[in-house]
JSON list of C-alpha atoms and ligand atoms in Angstrom, two decimals:
[
{"chain": "A", "resi": 1027, "resn": "MET", "atom": "CA", "xyz": [-41.93, 134.69, -87.02]},
{"chain": "A", "resi": 1028, "resn": "PRO", "atom": "CA", "xyz": [-45.56, 134.52, -85.75]},
{"chain": "A", "resi": 1029, "resn": "LEU", "atom": "CA", "xyz": [-46.03, 132.99, -82.30]},
{"chain": "A", "resi": 1030, "resn": "ASP", "atom": "CA", "xyz": [-48.07, 129.79, -81.97]},
{"chain": "A", "resi": 1031, "resn": "PRO", "atom": "CA", "xyz": [-51.09, 129.74, -79.60]},
{"chain": "A", "resi": 1032, "resn": "ALA", "atom": "CA", "xyz": [-49.10, 128.17, -76.74]},
{"chain": "A", "resi": 1033, "resn": "GLN", "atom": "CA", "xyz": [-46.41, 130.86, -77.01]},
{"chain": "A", "resi": 1034, "resn": "ARG", "atom": "CA", "xyz": [-49.06, 133.60, -77.13]},
{"chain": "A", "resi": 1035, "resn": "SER", "atom": "CA", "xyz": [-50.77, 132.17, -74.02]},
{"chain": "A", "resi": 1036, "resn": "LYS", "atom": "CA", "xyz": [-47.47, 132.04, -72.15]},
{"chain": "A", "resi": 1037, "resn": "ARG", "atom": "CA", "xyz": [-46.62, 135.62, -73.05]},
{"chain": "A", "resi": 1038, "resn": "LEU", "atom": "CA", "xyz": [-50.08, 136.84, -72.06]},
{"chain": "A", "resi": 1039, "resn": "GLU", "atom": "CA", "xyz": [-49.70, 135.09, -68.73]},
{"chain": "A", "resi": 1040, "resn": "LEU", "atom": "CA", "xyz": [-46.40, 136.88, -68.09]},
{"chain": "A", "resi": 1041, "resn": "LEU", "atom": "CA", "xyz": [-47.93, 140.20, -69.16]},
{"chain": "A", "resi": 1042, "resn": "ARG", "atom": "CA", "xyz": [-50.91, 139.68, -66.85]},
{"chain": "A", "resi": 1043, "resn": "ASP", "atom": "CA", "xyz": [-48.65, 138.82, -63.90]},
{"chain": "A", "resi": 1044, "resn": "ARG", "atom": "CA", "xyz": [-46.61, 141.97, -64.49]},
{"chain": "A", "resi": 1045, "resn": "ALA", "atom": "CA", "xyz": [-49.75, 144.11, -64.81]},
{"chain": "A", "resi": 1046, "resn": "ARG", "atom": "CA", "xyz": [-51.24, 142.70, -61.61]},
{"chain": "A", "resi": 1047, "resn": "GLU", "atom": "CA", "xyz": [-48.16, 143.74, -59.67]},
{"chain": "A", "resi": 1048, "resn": "CYS", "atom": "CA", "xyz": [-47.82, 147.12, -61.37]},
{"chain": "A", "resi": 1049, "resn": "THR", "atom": "CA", "xyz": [-48.06, 150.17, -59.12]},
{"chain": "A", "resi": 1050, "resn": "ALA", "atom": "CA", "xyz": [-46.77, 152.73, -61.62]},
{"chain": "A", "resi": 1051, "resn": "CYS", "atom": "CA", "xyz": [-49.86, 154.96, -61.26]},
{"chain": "A", "resi": 1052, "resn": "PRO", "atom": "CA", "xyz": [-50.22, 155.94, -57.61]},
{"chain": "A", "resi": 1053, "resn": "ASP", "atom": "CA", "xyz": [-53.95, 156.74, -57.51]},
{"chain": "A", "resi": 1054, "resn": "MET", "atom": "CA", "xyz": [-55.37, 154.10, -59.80]},
{"chain": "A", "resi": 1055, "resn": "ALA", "atom": "CA", "xyz": [-57.72, 151.68, -58.07]},
{"chain": "A", "resi": 1056, "resn": "GLY", "atom": "CA", "xyz": [-57.78, 147.94, -58.33]},
{"chain": "A", "resi": 1057, "resn": "ARG", "atom": "CA", "xyz": [-55.35, 145.63, -60.00]},
{"chain": "A", "resi": 1058, "resn": "PRO", "atom": "CA", "xyz": [-55.94, 144.80, -63.63]},
{"chain": "A", "resi": 1059, "resn": "ASP", "atom": "CA", "xyz": [-57.51, 141.68, -65.00]},
{"chain": "A", "resi": 1060, "resn": "ALA", "atom": "CA", "xyz": [-58.03, 142.99, -68.52]},
{"chain": "A", "resi": 1061, "resn": "VAL", "atom": "CA", "xyz": [-55.12, 140.93, -69.81]},
{"chain": "A", "resi": 1062, "resn": "GLY", "atom": "CA", "xyz": [-56.24, 137.36, -69.59]},
{"chain": "A", "resi": 1063, "resn": "ASP", "atom": "CA", "xyz": [-58.75, 134.74, -70.61]},
{"chain": "A", "resi": 1064, "resn": "PRO", "atom": "CA", "xyz": [-61.95, 136.75, -69.97]},
{"chain": "A", "resi": 1065, "resn": "ALA", "atom": "CA", "xyz": [-60.73, 139.43, -72.39]},
{"chain": "A", "resi": 1066, "resn": "GLY", "atom": "CA", "xyz": [-60.78, 137.14, -75.40]},
{"chain": "A", "resi": 1067, "resn": "SER", "atom": "CA", "xyz": [-59.10, 134.40, -77.35]},
{"chain": "A", "resi": 1068, "resn": "VAL", "atom": "CA", "xyz": [-55.36, 134.17, -78.03]},
{"chain": "A", "resi": 1069, "resn": "ASP", "atom": "CA", "xyz": [-56.40, 133.29, -81.59]},
{"chain": "A", "resi": 1070, "resn": "ALA", "atom": "CA", "xyz": [-58.26, 136.58, -82.08]},
{"chain": "A", "resi": 1071, "resn": "ARG", "atom": "CA", "xyz": [-57.08, 138.51, -85.14]},
{"chain": "A", "resi": 1072, "resn": "CYS", "atom": "CA", "xyz": [-58.82, 141.66, -83.90]},
{"chain": "A", "resi": 1073, "resn": "LEU", "atom": "CA", "xyz": [-57.69, 143.64, -80.85]},
{"chain": "A", "resi": 1074, "resn": "VAL", "atom": "CA", "xyz": [-60.27, 146.04, -79.41]},
{"chain": "A", "resi": 1075, "resn": "VAL", "atom": "CA", "xyz": [-59.08, 148.89, -77.18]},
{"chain": "A", "resi": 1076, "resn": "ALA", "atom": "CA", "xyz": [-61.60, 150.63, -74.91]},
{"chain": "A", "resi": 1077, "resn": "THR", "atom": "CA", "xyz": [-60.90, 153.15, -72.13]},
{"chain": "A", "resi": 1078, "resn": "ALA", "atom": "CA", "xyz": [-60.55, 151.83, -68.57]},
{"chain": "A", "resi": 1079, "resn": "PRO", "atom": "CA", "xyz": [-62.24, 149.22, -66.39]},
{"chain": "A", "resi": 1080, "resn": "GLY", "atom": "CA", "xyz": [-65.27, 150.57, -64.59]},
{"chain": "A", "resi": 1081, "resn": "PRO", "atom": "CA", "xyz": [-65.76, 150.09, -60.85]},
{"chain": "A", "resi": 1082, "resn": "THR", "atom": "CA", "xyz": [-68.21, 147.41, -59.77]},
{"chain": "A", "resi": 1083, "resn": "LYS", "atom": "CA", "xyz": [-69.60, 146.48, -56.37]},
{"chain": "A", "resi": 1084, "resn": "GLY", "atom": "CA", "xyz": [-67.05, 143.71, -56.10]},
{"chain": "A", "resi": 1085, "resn": "GLY", "atom": "CA", "xyz": [-64.06, 145.78, -57.23]},
{"chain": "A", "resi": 1086, "resn": "VAL", "atom": "CA", "xyz": [-62.94, 146.08, -60.84]},
{"chain": "A", "resi": 1087, "resn": "ASP", "atom": "CA", "xyz": [-64.87, 144.50, -63.68]},
{"chain": "A", "resi": 1088, "resn": "PRO", "atom": "CA", "xyz": [-62.50, 141.88, -65.14]},
{"chain": "A", "resi": 1089, "resn": "VAL", "atom": "CA", "xyz": [-64.20, 141.77, -68.54]},
{"chain": "A", "resi": 1090, "resn": "PRO", "atom": "CA", "xyz": [-63.98, 145.01, -70.53]},
{"chain": "A", "resi": 1091, "resn": "LEU", "atom": "CA", "xyz": [-67.23, 146.33, -71.97]},
{"chain": "A", "resi": 1092, "resn": "SER", "atom": "CA", "xyz": [-69.58, 144.03, -70.13]},
{"chain": "A", "resi": 1093, "resn": "GLY", "atom": "CA", "xyz": [-72.04, 144.12, -67.27]},
{"chain": "A", "resi": 1094, "resn": "ASP", "atom": "CA", "xyz": [-73.30, 147.69, -67.62]},
{"chain": "A", "resi": 1095, "resn": "HIS", "atom": "CA", "xyz": [-75.27, 149.94, -70.00]},
{"chain": "A", "resi": 1096, "resn": "THR", "atom": "CA", "xyz": [-72.21, 150.55, -72.19]},
{"chain": "A", "resi": 1097, "resn": "GLY", "atom": "CA", "xyz": [-71.51, 146.83, -72.32]},
{"chain": "A", "resi": 1098, "resn": "ASP", "atom": "CA", "xyz": [-75.11, 146.18, -73.34]},
{"chain": "A", "resi": 1099, "resn": "SER", "atom": "CA", "xyz": [-74.82, 148.72, -76.20]},
{"chain": "A", "resi": 1100, "resn": "PHE", "atom": "CA", "xyz": [-71.55, 147.14, -77.30]},
{"chain": "A", "resi": 1101, "resn": "THR", "atom": "CA", "xyz": [-73.13, 143.67, -77.27]},
{"chain": "A", "resi": 1102, "resn": "ARG", "atom": "CA", "xyz": [-76.11, 144.89, -79.34]},
{"chain": "A", "resi": 1103, "resn": "LEU", "atom": "CA", "xyz": [-73.87, 146.64, -81.89]},
{"chain": "A", "resi": 1104, "resn": "LEU", "atom": "CA", "xyz": [-71.74, 143.50, -82.22]},
{"chain": "A", "resi": 1105, "resn": "ALA", "atom": "CA", "xyz": [-74.79, 141.27, -82.63]},
{"chain": "A", "resi": 1106, "resn": "ASP", "atom": "CA", "xyz": [-76.38, 143.58, -85.22]},
{"chain": "A", "resi": 1107, "resn": "ALA", "atom": "CA", "xyz": [-73.18, 143.39, -87.27]},
{"chain": "A", "resi": 1108, "resn": "ASP", "atom": "CA", "xyz": [-72.91, 139.62, -86.83]},
{"chain": "A", "resi": 1109, "resn": "LEU", "atom": "CA", "xyz": [-69.68, 140.02, -84.87]},
{"chain": "A", "resi": 1110, "resn": "ARG", "atom": "CA", "xyz": [-68.94, 137.54, -82.09]},
{"chain": "A", "resi": 1111, "resn": "ARG", "atom": "CA", "xyz": [-67.03, 138.36, -78.96]},
{"chain": "A", "resi": 1112, "resn": "ASP", "atom": "CA", "xyz": [-64.98, 135.18, -79.28]},
{"chain": "A", "resi": 1113, "resn": "GLN", "atom": "CA", "xyz": [-63.51, 136.64, -82.49]},
{"chain": "A", "resi": 1114, "resn": "LEU", "atom": "CA", "xyz": [-62.07, 139.56, -80.49]},
{"chain": "A", "resi": 1115, "resn": "TYR", "atom": "CA", "xyz": [-59.59, 140.31, -77.77]},
{"chain": "A", "resi": 1116, "resn": "VAL", "atom": "CA", "xyz": [-60.89, 143.27, -75.76]},
{"chain": "A", "resi": 1117, "resn": "THR", "atom": "CA", "xyz": [-58.62, 145.36, -73.55]},
{"chain": "A", "resi": 1118, "resn": "ASN", "atom": "CA", "xyz": [-58.44, 148.90, -72.18]},
{"chain": "A", "resi": 1119, "resn": "ALA", "atom": "CA", "xyz": [-56.13, 151.84, -72.76]},
{"chain": "A", "resi": 1120, "resn": "VAL", "atom": "CA", "xyz": [-55.37, 151.74, -69.04]},
{"chain": "A", "resi": 1121, "resn": "LEU", "atom": "CA", "xyz": [-55.77, 148.54, -67.08]},
{"chain": "A", "resi": 1122, "resn": "CYS", "atom": "CA", "xyz": [-56.70, 150.03, -63.69]},
{"chain": "A", "resi": 1123, "resn": "THR", "atom": "CA", "xyz": [-59.73, 152.09, -62.71]},
{"chain": "A", "resi": 1124, "resn": "PRO", "atom": "CA", "xyz": [-59.17, 155.87, -62.50]},
{"chain": "A", "resi": 1125, "resn": "ARG", "atom": "CA", "xyz": [-60.69, 157.12, -59.24]},
{"chain": "A", "resi": 1126, "resn": "ARG", "atom": "CA", "xyz": [-60.94, 160.37, -57.34]},
{"chain": "A", "resi": 1127, "resn": "GLY", "atom": "CA", "xyz": [-61.95, 159.40, -53.81]},
{"chain": "A", "resi": 1128, "resn": "SER", "atom": "CA", "xyz": [-64.92, 157.07, -54.22]},
{"chain": "A", "resi": 1129, "resn": "ARG", "atom": "CA", "xyz": [-65.81, 158.42, -57.68]},
{"chain": "A", "resi": 1130, "resn": "GLY", "atom": "CA", "xyz": [-64.53, 157.79, -61.18]},
{"chain": "A", "resi": 1131, "resn": "ARG", "atom": "CA", "xyz": [-62.59, 160.38, -63.17]},
{"chain": "A", "resi": 1132, "resn": "LYS", "atom": "CA", "xyz": [-61.08, 160.83, -66.61]},
{"chain": "A", "resi": 1133, "resn": "VAL", "atom": "CA", "xyz": [-57.93, 158.95, -67.54]},
{"chain": "A", "resi": 1134, "resn": "ARG", "atom": "CA", "xyz": [-54.78, 161.11, -67.43]},
{"chain": "A", "resi": 1135, "resn": "VAL", "atom": "CA", "xyz": [-52.30, 161.27, -70.31]},
{"chain": "A", "resi": 1136, "resn": "ALA", "atom": "CA", "xyz": [-49.47, 160.15, -68.00]},
{"chain": "A", "resi": 1137, "resn": "GLU", "atom": "CA", "xyz": [-51.49, 157.04, -67.13]},
{"chain": "A", "resi": 1138, "resn": "ILE", "atom": "CA", "xyz": [-52.04, 156.25, -70.82]},
{"chain": "A", "resi": 1139, "resn": "GLN", "atom": "CA", "xyz": [-48.31, 156.64, -71.38]},
{"chain": "A", "resi": 1140, "resn": "ARG", "atom": "CA", "xyz": [-47.33, 154.39, -68.46]},
{"chain": "A", "resi": 1141, "resn": "CYS", "atom": "CA", "xyz": [-49.84, 151.71, -69.38]},
{"chain": "A", "resi": 1142, "resn": "SER", "atom": "CA", "xyz": [-48.81, 151.68, -73.04]},
{"chain": "A", "resi": 1143, "resn": "THR", "atom": "CA", "xyz": [-46.16, 149.11, -72.15]},
{"chain": "A", "resi": 1144, "resn": "TYR", "atom": "CA", "xyz": [-48.98, 146.57, -71.64]},
{"chain": "A", "resi": 1145, "resn": "LEU", "atom": "CA", "xyz": [-50.84, 147.63, -74.78]},
{"chain": "A", "resi": 1146, "resn": "SER", "atom": "CA", "xyz": [-47.61, 147.29, -76.72]},
{"chain": "A", "resi": 1147, "resn": "GLY", "atom": "CA", "xyz": [-47.14, 143.83, -75.21]},
{"chain": "A", "resi": 1148, "resn": "LEU", "atom": "CA", "xyz": [-50.61, 142.80, -76.37]},
{"chain": "A", "resi": 1149, "resn": "VAL", "atom": "CA", "xyz": [-50.05, 144.05, -79.92]},
{"chain": "A", "resi": 1150, "resn": "VAL", "atom": "CA", "xyz": [-46.70, 142.27, -80.18]},
{"chain": "A", "resi": 1151, "resn": "THR", "atom": "CA", "xyz": [-48.09, 139.05, -78.67]},
{"chain": "A", "resi": 1152, "resn": "LEU", "atom": "CA", "xyz": [-51.39, 138.82, -80.52]},
{"chain": "A", "resi": 1153, "resn": "ASP", "atom": "CA", "xyz": [-50.12, 140.44, -83.73]},
{"chain": "A", "resi": 1154, "resn": "PRO", "atom": "CA", "xyz": [-53.69, 141.37, -84.71]},
{"chain": "A", "resi": 1155, "resn": "ALA", "atom": "CA", "xyz": [-54.52, 142.12, -88.34]},
{"chain": "A", "resi": 1156, "resn": "LEU", "atom": "CA", "xyz": [-57.04, 144.71, -87.15]},
{"chain": "A", "resi": 1157, "resn": "VAL", "atom": "CA", "xyz": [-57.04, 147.07, -84.17]},
{"chain": "A", "resi": 1158, "resn": "VAL", "atom": "CA", "xyz": [-60.33, 148.79, -83.30]},
{"chain": "A", "resi": 1159, "resn": "THR", "atom": "CA", "xyz": [-60.17, 151.73, -80.91]},
{"chain": "A", "resi": 1160, "resn": "LEU", "atom": "CA", "xyz": [-63.31, 152.80, -79.05]},
{"chain": "A", "resi": 1161, "resn": "GLY", "atom": "CA", "xyz": [-63.19, 156.46, -78.06]},
{"chain": "A", "resi": 1162, "resn": "THR", "atom": "CA", "xyz": [-60.60, 159.22, -77.83]},
{"chain": "A", "resi": 1163, "resn": "THR", "atom": "CA", "xyz": [-58.62, 157.69, -74.96]},
{"chain": "A", "resi": 1164, "resn": "ALA", "atom": "CA", "xyz": [-58.11, 154.45, -76.89]},
{"chain": "A", "resi": 1165, "resn": "LEU", "atom": "CA", "xyz": [-57.10, 156.32, -80.03]},
{"chain": "A", "resi": 1166, "resn": "ARG", "atom": "CA", "xyz": [-54.66, 158.37, -77.96]},
{"chain": "A", "resi": 1167, "resn": "ALA", "atom": "CA", "xyz": [-53.28, 155.17, -76.39]},
{"chain": "A", "resi": 1168, "resn": "VAL", "atom": "CA", "xyz": [-52.41, 153.48, -79.68]},
{"chain": "A", "resi": 1169, "resn": "ALA", "atom": "CA", "xyz": [-50.60, 156.67, -80.77]},
{"chain": "A", "resi": 1170, "resn": "GLU", "atom": "CA", "xyz": [-48.16, 155.94, -77.93]},
{"chain": "A", "resi": 1171, "resn": "LEU", "atom": "CA", "xyz": [-47.10, 152.83, -79.84]},
{"chain": "A", "resi": 1172, "resn": "ALA", "atom": "CA", "xyz": [-46.79, 154.58, -83.20]},
{"chain": "A", "resi": 1173, "resn": "PRO", "atom": "CA", "xyz": [-48.09, 158.00, -84.30]},
{"chain": "A", "resi": 1174, "resn": "HIS", "atom": "CA", "xyz": [-51.14, 157.88, -86.57]},
{"chain": "A", "resi": 1175, "resn": "GLY", "atom": "CA", "xyz": [-52.25, 161.51, -86.86]},
{"chain": "A", "resi": 1176, "resn": "LEU", "atom": "CA", "xyz": [-55.93, 160.52, -86.57]},
{"chain": "A", "resi": 1177, "resn": "ASP", "atom": "CA", "xyz": [-58.74, 162.14, -84.60]},
{"chain": "A", "resi": 1178, "resn": "LEU", "atom": "CA", "xyz": [-62.23, 160.83, -84.02]},
{"chain": "A", "resi": 1179, "resn": "ALA", "atom": "CA", "xyz": [-64.11, 163.84, -85.39]},
{"chain": "A", "resi": 1180, "resn": "THR", "atom": "CA", "xyz": [-62.42, 163.46, -88.79]},
{"chain": "A", "resi": 1181, "resn": "HIS", "atom": "CA", "xyz": [-61.52, 159.80, -89.04]},
{"chain": "A", "resi": 1182, "resn": "ALA", "atom": "CA", "xyz": [-64.14, 157.78, -87.12]},
{"chain": "A", "resi": 1183, "resn": "GLY", "atom": "CA", "xyz": [-65.40, 154.86, -89.18]},
{"chain": "A", "resi": 1184, "resn": "GLY", "atom": "CA", "xyz": [-62.51, 155.06, -91.68]},
{"chain": "A", "resi": 1185, "resn": "VAL", "atom": "CA", "xyz": [-59.93, 152.32, -92.17]},
{"chain": "A", "resi": 1186, "resn": "HIS", "atom": "CA", "xyz": [-56.24, 153.24, -91.88]},
{"chain": "A", "resi": 1187, "resn": "ARG", "atom": "CA", "xyz": [-52.88, 151.51, -92.13]},
{"chain": "A", "resi": 1188, "resn": "TRP", "atom": "CA", "xyz": [-50.96, 151.57, -88.86]},
{"chain": "A", "resi": 1189, "resn": "MET", "atom": "CA", "xyz": [-47.99, 149.48, -87.70]},
{"chain": "A", "resi": 1190, "resn": "GLY", "atom": "CA", "xyz": [-48.40, 147.12, -90.64]},
{"chain": "A", "resi": 1191, "resn": "ARG", "atom": "CA", "xyz": [-52.05, 146.36, -89.80]},
{"chain": "A", "resi": 1192, "resn": "TRP", "atom": "CA", "xyz": [-55.48, 147.97, -90.08]},
{"chain": "A", "resi": 1193, "resn": "LEU", "atom": "CA", "xyz": [-56.70, 150.54, -87.60]},
{"chain": "A", "resi": 1194, "resn": "LEU", "atom": "CA", "xyz": [-60.40, 151.37, -87.32]},
{"chain": "A", "resi": 1195, "resn": "PRO", "atom": "CA", "xyz": [-61.15, 154.28, -84.94]},
{"chain": "A", "resi": 1196, "resn": "LEU", "atom": "CA", "xyz": [-64.72, 154.22, -83.60]},
{"chain": "A", "resi": 1197, "resn": "TYR", "atom": "CA", "xyz": [-66.61, 156.09, -80.92]},
{"chain": "A", "resi": 1198, "resn": "HIS", "atom": "CA", "xyz": [-66.88, 154.51, -77.50]},
{"chain": "A", "resi": 1199, "resn": "PRO", "atom": "CA", "xyz": [-70.29, 152.77, -77.21]},
{"chain": "A", "resi": 1200, "resn": "GLY", "atom": "CA", "xyz": [-71.16, 154.62, -73.97]},
{"chain": "A", "resi": 1201, "resn": "PRO", "atom": "CA", "xyz": [-74.19, 156.94, -73.75]},
{"chain": "A", "resi": 1202, "resn": "ARG", "atom": "CA", "xyz": [-72.11, 160.04, -74.58]},
{"chain": "A", "resi": 1203, "resn": "ALA", "atom": "CA", "xyz": [-71.23, 158.62, -78.01]},
{"chain": "A", "resi": 1204, "resn": "MET", "atom": "CA", "xyz": [-74.77, 159.38, -79.15]},
{"chain": "A", "resi": 1205, "resn": "ILE", "atom": "CA", "xyz": [-73.94, 163.11, -78.93]},
{"chain": "A", "resi": 1206, "resn": "HIS", "atom": "CA", "xyz": [-71.44, 162.68, -81.76]},
{"chain": "A", "resi": 1207, "resn": "ARG", "atom": "CA", "xyz": [-72.54, 159.51, -83.49]},
{"chain": "A", "resi": 1208, "resn": "SER", "atom": "CA", "xyz": [-76.12, 158.37, -83.90]},
{"chain": "A", "resi": 1209, "resn": "TRP", "atom": "CA", "xyz": [-77.07, 154.76, -83.32]},
{"chain": "A", "resi": 1210, "resn": "SER", "atom": "CA", "xyz": [-77.55, 154.20, -87.07]},
{"chain": "A", "resi": 1211, "resn": "GLU", "atom": "CA", "xyz": [-74.08, 155.69, -87.78]},
{"chain": "A", "resi": 1212, "resn": "GLN", "atom": "CA", "xyz": [-72.59, 153.38, -85.18]},
{"chain": "A", "resi": 1213, "resn": "ARG", "atom": "CA", "xyz": [-74.33, 150.42, -86.76]},
{"chain": "A", "resi": 1214, "resn": "ARG", "atom": "CA", "xyz": [-72.78, 151.43, -90.09]},
{"chain": "A", "resi": 1215, "resn": "ASP", "atom": "CA", "xyz": [-69.35, 151.65, -88.39]},
{"chain": "A", "resi": 1216, "resn": "TYR", "atom": "CA", "xyz": [-69.76, 148.15, -86.99]},
{"chain": "A", "resi": 1217, "resn": "ALA", "atom": "CA", "xyz": [-70.77, 146.88, -90.44]},
{"chain": "A", "resi": 1218, "resn": "THR", "atom": "CA", "xyz": [-67.46, 148.29, -91.73]},
{"chain": "A", "resi": 1219, "resn": "TRP", "atom": "CA", "xyz": [-65.74, 146.46, -88.86]},
{"chain": "A", "resi": 1220, "resn": "ARG", "atom": "CA", "xyz": [-67.50, 143.23, -89.85]},
{"chain": "A", "resi": 1221, "resn": "SER", "atom": "CA", "xyz": [-66.32, 143.60, -93.46]},
{"chain": "A", "resi": 1222, "resn": "LEU", "atom": "CA", "xyz": [-62.71, 143.84, -92.24]},
{"chain": "A", "resi": 1223, "resn": "MET", "atom": "CA", "xyz": [-62.93, 140.53, -90.36]},
{"chain": "A", "resi": 1224, "resn": "ASP", "atom": "CA", "xyz": [-62.94, 138.52, -93.62]},
{"chain": "B", "resi": 108, "resn": "SF4", "atom": "S1", "xyz": [-52.94, 151.77, -65.14]},
{"chain": "B", "resi": 108, "resn": "SF4", "atom": "FE1", "xyz": [-51.39, 150.44, -66.11]},
{"chain": "B", "resi": 108, "resn": "SF4", "atom": "S2", "xyz": [-49.39, 151.45, -65.72]},
{"chain": "B", "resi": 108, "resn": "SF4", "atom": "FE2", "xyz": [-50.93, 152.34, -64.29]},
{"chain": "B", "resi": 108, "resn": "SF4", "atom": "S3", "xyz": [-50.78, 151.08, -62.41]},
{"chain": "B", "resi": 108, "resn": "SF4", "atom": "FE3", "xyz": [-52.39, 150.15, -63.67]},
{"chain": "B", "resi": 108, "resn": "SF4", "atom": "S4", "xyz": [-51.31, 148.56, -64.88]},
{"chain": "B", "resi": 108, "resn": "SF4", "atom": "FE4", "xyz": [-49.74, 149.96, -64.08]}
]
């Protein structure tokens, strides 16, 4: 039976408390805030999965895909497609920031696997009709919940059934995405996303 908004809020609160205390990955920096109010509405029917929180001067950015160049691109792509952030719940494949010394690094597979418990918790709690993954790490992360056999090079921008809902794999809106996916192709992808929201 679907959870009502109060039940979803309560479960998200418990999930966030668990994530904040989690020390499963020894060299991840910062405690996560990507499960909580800044990430989106408990009423969102669309769950967006990005990569990992980026480091900021004050610690870890609590709102995924905001406050930097990538966040600006994401905001522009959403606006061009007439998508609103309050229609979405945005999280990351891993909730802590991957660091090597004072610098960032790629997310490790073991970290994706450990953090999938929180991603699974979000999917079960929000029960989204649509999951949008942004980038290879996010697509890899949702495969931890249920195999999908998809890869970005072949399946980006296509709509697929997965865990009884729709899955739309897209490129991450960071600068490197432009190597594989032009801005106009990304705009087309986001138009597909918009069409799935109705
Ligand atoms: S990345 Fe996820 S599993 Fe790893 S320490 Fe952070 S919350 Fe825990």
